[in-house]
């Protein structure tokens, strides 16, 4: 039994893998608060793994805490996947490969290996990332913008506007309150950006880019996208599985 761990900027996601994926367990945490990121009954109830494979974009402190707790709970030292120059048919375009988030790298590897053609990879979490990969698996570069929650909260944080809007019920319609205007404006910005990039890269092309979308915020955006797409909620974990050569 393998345990995959994805340490993001606001959540840690866990899933068991034993030929197929189990249910994903997700914990919300605050990076600036030292504590026990695994102190959750859902985690200790997971099947005991024989290997723990992690990716981490949240920095050293949370990594150190997770290592300590994996040793305490399962007596296992987790392995952390790093970004490399090329793997599983995909070639990194960054001059400094360590600057590319490992979650993006996993998503790109998985997406390209799903479609085996040029692909536009969209991952919507705390930030929204969009990466483009050509038919030969060459990463052409990408974009990073705040996700809808982070974008809206930037306004709530730096103004006297009080946030009482449910971010899970996004609309592209004009808001009927200041809170709705902000949340709907953030959602419209993300959907417009995705569709604009999709149409611009596919303009006058016969061999179209396939859009593959993932991330915790993807469910709220997909219904508003008027483009062909594949929704792959396990995309990052699938990249981890591929790079570790698990079947």
Coordinates of C-alpha atoms in Angstrom, one line a residue:
X1 CA 0.0 0.0 0.0
X2 CA 1.4 3.4 -1.1
X3 CA 0.3 6.7 0.5
X4 CA 0.5 9.7 -1.8
X5 CA 0.7 13.1 -0.1
X6 CA 0.2 16.5 -1.8
X7 CA 1.2 19.4 0.4
X8 CA -0.3 22.5 -1.1
X9 CA -0.4 26.1 0.1
X10 CA -3.7 25.8 2.0
X11 CA -4.5 22.1 2.1
X12 CA -2.7 18.7 2.4
X13 CA -4.3 15.9 0.4
X14 CA -3.7 12.2 1.0
X15 CA -4.7 9.1 -0.9
X16 CA -3.9 5.4 -0.6
X17 CA -2.9 3.6 -3.8
X18 CA -2.8 -0.2 -4.2
X19 CA -3.4 -0.7 -7.9
X20 CA -6.2 1.8 -7.6
X21 CA -6.8 5.0 -5.7
X22 CA -8.7 5.1 -2.4
X23 CA -10.8 8.1 -1.2
X24 CA -8.9 11.4 -1.0
X25 CA -8.6 12.9 2.5
X26 CA -8.0 16.6 2.7
X27 CA -6.9 18.8 5.6
X28 CA -6.9 22.6 5.6
X29 CA -4.1 24.2 7.5
X30 CA -2.3 27.5 8.1
X31 CA 1.4 27.6 7.0
X32 CA 2.3 30.3 9.5
X33 CA 0.9 28.3 12.5
X34 CA 3.1 25.6 13.8
X35 CA 1.2 22.5 14.7
X36 CA 0.4 18.9 13.7
X37 CA -0.8 18.8 10.1
X38 CA -1.6 15.2 10.5
X39 CA -3.5 15.5 13.8
X40 CA -6.8 14.4 12.2
X41 CA -8.7 11.1 12.8
X42 CA -9.2 10.7 9.0
X43 CA -5.4 10.4 8.6
X44 CA -4.7 7.8 11.2
X45 CA -7.6 5.8 9.9
X46 CA -6.0 5.4 6.5
X47 CA -4.6 2.0 5.7
X48 CA -1.0 1.7 6.9
X49 CA 1.3 2.2 4.0
X50 CA 4.6 0.6 3.2
X51 CA 5.8 3.7 1.3
X52 CA 4.9 7.4 1.6
X53 CA 5.5 9.5 -1.5
X54 CA 5.1 13.3 -1.2
X55 CA 5.2 16.5 -3.1
X56 CA 5.5 19.8 -1.3
X57 CA 5.2 23.5 -2.4
X58 CA 4.6 24.8 1.2
X59 CA 8.2 25.1 2.4
X60 CA 10.5 23.5 4.9
X61 CA 8.6 23.9 8.2
X62 CA 5.5 22.0 7.1
X63 CA 7.7 19.4 5.4
X64 CA 9.6 18.8 8.6
X65 CA 6.4 18.5 10.6
X66 CA 5.0 16.0 8.2
X67 CA 8.2 13.9 8.3
X68 CA 8.1 13.8 12.1
X69 CA 4.5 12.7 12.1
X70 CA 4.9 10.0 9.4
X71 CA 7.7 8.6 11.6
X72 CA 5.5 8.8 14.7
X73 CA 2.3 7.3 13.1
X74 CA 3.7 4.8 10.7
X75 CA 7.5 4.6 11.5
X76 CA 8.1 5.5 7.8
X77 CA 10.3 8.3 6.4
X78 CA 8.5 9.8 3.4
X79 CA 10.1 10.3 0.0
X80 CA 9.7 13.7 -1.6
X81 CA 9.5 13.9 -5.4
X82 CA 11.5 16.8 -7.0
X83 CA 11.2 18.5 -10.3
X84 CA 13.7 17.3 -13.0
X85 CA 14.7 18.3 -16.5
X86 CA 12.6 15.7 -18.2
X87 CA 10.5 12.7 -17.3
X88 CA 7.9 10.4 -18.8
X89 CA 8.1 12.2 -22.2
X90 CA 7.7 15.8 -20.8
X91 CA 10.6 18.3 -20.9
X92 CA 10.8 21.2 -18.5
X93 CA 11.2 24.7 -20.1
X94 CA 12.4 26.5 -16.9
X95 CA 16.0 27.6 -16.9
X96 CA 16.0 27.1 -13.1
X97 CA 14.0 23.9 -12.8
X98 CA 13.7 24.3 -9.1
X99 CA 11.5 27.3 -9.6
X100 CA 8.8 25.2 -11.2
X101 CA 6.2 24.0 -8.6
X102 CA 6.4 20.2 -8.3
X103 CA 2.6 20.0 -8.3
X104 CA 2.6 21.7 -11.8
X105 CA 5.2 19.3 -12.9
X106 CA 3.2 16.3 -11.8
X107 CA 0.0 17.6 -13.5
X108 CA 1.9 18.3 -16.7
X109 CA 3.4 14.8 -16.8
X110 CA 0.0 13.2 -16.1
X111 CA -1.9 15.3 -18.6
X112 CA 0.5 14.8 -21.5
X113 CA 0.5 11.0 -20.9
X114 CA -3.3 10.9 -20.8
X115 CA -3.7 12.6 -24.2
X116 CA -0.3 12.1 -25.9
X117 CA -0.7 15.3 -27.8
X118 CA -0.4 19.0 -27.2
X119 CA -2.2 19.9 -24.1
X120 CA -3.3 22.9 -22.0
X121 CA -3.1 22.0 -18.3
X122 CA -5.3 24.0 -15.9
X123 CA -4.9 23.5 -12.2
X124 CA -7.2 25.7 -10.0
X125 CA -6.3 25.8 -6.3
X126 CA -5.1 28.7 -4.2
X127 CA -3.6 29.9 -7.4
X128 CA -4.6 29.0 -10.9
X129 CA -1.9 27.7 -13.2
X130 CA -2.1 27.1 -16.9
X131 CA 0.7 25.3 -18.7
X132 CA 1.1 24.5 -22.4
X133 CA 2.9 21.4 -23.7
X134 CA 3.4 20.6 -27.4
X135 CA 3.1 17.4 -29.4
X136 CA 6.7 16.4 -28.5
X137 CA 6.2 16.9 -24.8
X138 CA 8.0 20.2 -24.7
X139 CA 6.8 22.6 -22.0
X140 CA 6.2 25.9 -23.7
X141 CA 5.7 27.9 -20.5
X142 CA 2.6 28.9 -18.6
X143 CA 0.7 31.4 -16.5
X144 CA 0.0 31.8 -12.7
X145 CA -2.8 34.0 -11.3
X146 CA -4.6 34.0 -7.9
X147 CA -7.4 31.5 -7.7
X148 CA -10.9 32.8 -7.2
X149 CA -10.9 32.5 -3.4
X150 CA -7.5 34.2 -3.1
X151 CA -8.4 36.9 -5.7
X152 CA -11.7 37.8 -3.9
X153 CA -10.1 37.6 -0.4
X154 CA -7.4 40.1 -1.5
X155 CA -10.2 42.7 -1.8
X156 CA -11.9 41.6 1.4
X157 CA -8.6 41.8 3.3
X158 CA -7.5 45.2 2.2
X159 CA -10.9 47.0 2.4
X160 CA -13.7 47.4 4.9
X161 CA -15.9 45.0 2.9
X162 CA -17.2 42.1 5.0
X163 CA -17.2 38.7 3.3
X164 CA -20.3 36.6 3.8
X165 CA -20.5 35.1 0.3
X166 CA -20.3 31.4 -0.4
X167 CA -17.4 30.9 -2.7
X168 CA -18.7 27.4 -3.7
X169 CA -21.7 28.9 -5.6
X170 CA -19.9 30.9 -8.3
X171 CA -21.8 32.8 -11.0
X172 CA -20.7 34.8 -13.9
X173 CA -23.7 37.1 -13.6
X174 CA -23.5 40.7 -12.3
X175 CA -23.6 40.6 -8.5
X176 CA -26.5 42.1 -6.5
X177 CA -24.3 42.9 -3.5
X178 CA -20.7 44.1 -3.2
X179 CA -19.7 40.6 -2.0
X180 CA -21.3 39.0 -5.0
X181 CA -19.7 41.5 -7.3
X182 CA -16.2 40.6 -6.0
X183 CA -16.7 36.8 -6.0
X184 CA -18.5 36.7 -9.4
X185 CA -15.8 39.1 -10.8
X186 CA -13.1 36.7 -9.7
X187 CA -14.9 33.7 -11.2
X188 CA -15.4 35.6 -14.5
X189 CA -11.8 36.6 -14.6
X190 CA -10.6 33.0 -14.3
X191 CA -13.1 31.6 -16.8
X192 CA -12.4 34.4 -19.3
X193 CA -8.6 33.7 -19.0
X194 CA -9.0 30.0 -19.6
X195 CA -11.2 30.4 -22.6
X196 CA -9.1 33.3 -24.1
X197 CA -5.9 31.2 -23.9
X198 CA -7.7 28.1 -25.3
X199 CA -9.1 30.0 -28.3
X200 CA -5.9 31.9 -28.9
X201 CA -3.6 28.9 -29.0
X202 CA -6.1 26.9 -31.2
X203 CA -6.8 29.7 -33.6
X204 CA -6.3 28.4 -37.2
X205 CA -5.1 25.1 -35.9
X206 CA -6.3 21.7 -37.2
X207 CA -4.5 19.8 -34.4
X208 CA -6.1 21.4 -31.4
X209 CA -4.7 21.6 -27.8
X210 CA -6.7 19.4 -25.4
X211 CA -7.6 21.2 -22.2
X212 CA -7.2 19.1 -19.1
X213 CA -8.4 20.7 -15.9
X214 CA -7.9 19.7 -12.2
X215 CA -7.6 21.2 -8.7
X216 CA -9.8 21.9 -5.7
X217 CA -11.5 24.9 -7.4
X218 CA -12.1 23.2 -10.7
X219 CA -15.6 22.0 -9.9
X220 CA -16.8 25.5 -9.4
X221 CA -15.4 26.7 -12.8
X222 CA -16.0 23.8 -15.2
X223 CA -19.7 24.5 -15.7
X224 CA -19.0 28.0 -16.9
X225 CA -16.4 27.0 -19.5
X226 CA -17.6 26.8 -23.0
X227 CA -14.7 24.8 -24.4
X228 CA -14.0 21.0 -24.8
X229 CA -12.2 19.8 -21.7
X230 CA -11.2 16.7 -19.7
X231 CA -11.7 16.9 -15.9
X232 CA -9.1 14.8 -14.1
X233 CA -9.4 15.3 -10.3
X234 CA -6.6 12.9 -9.6
X235 CA -4.2 14.4 -12.1
X236 CA -1.4 15.4 -9.6
X237 CA -1.6 12.0 -7.9
X238 CA -1.5 10.3 -11.3
X239 CA 1.7 12.2 -12.1
X240 CA 3.2 11.0 -8.8
X241 CA 2.2 7.4 -9.7
X242 CA 3.8 7.7 -13.1
X243 CA 7.1 9.1 -11.9
X244 CA 7.4 6.4 -9.3
X245 CA 6.6 3.7 -12.0
X246 CA 3.8 2.2 -9.9
X247 CA 1.1 0.2 -11.8

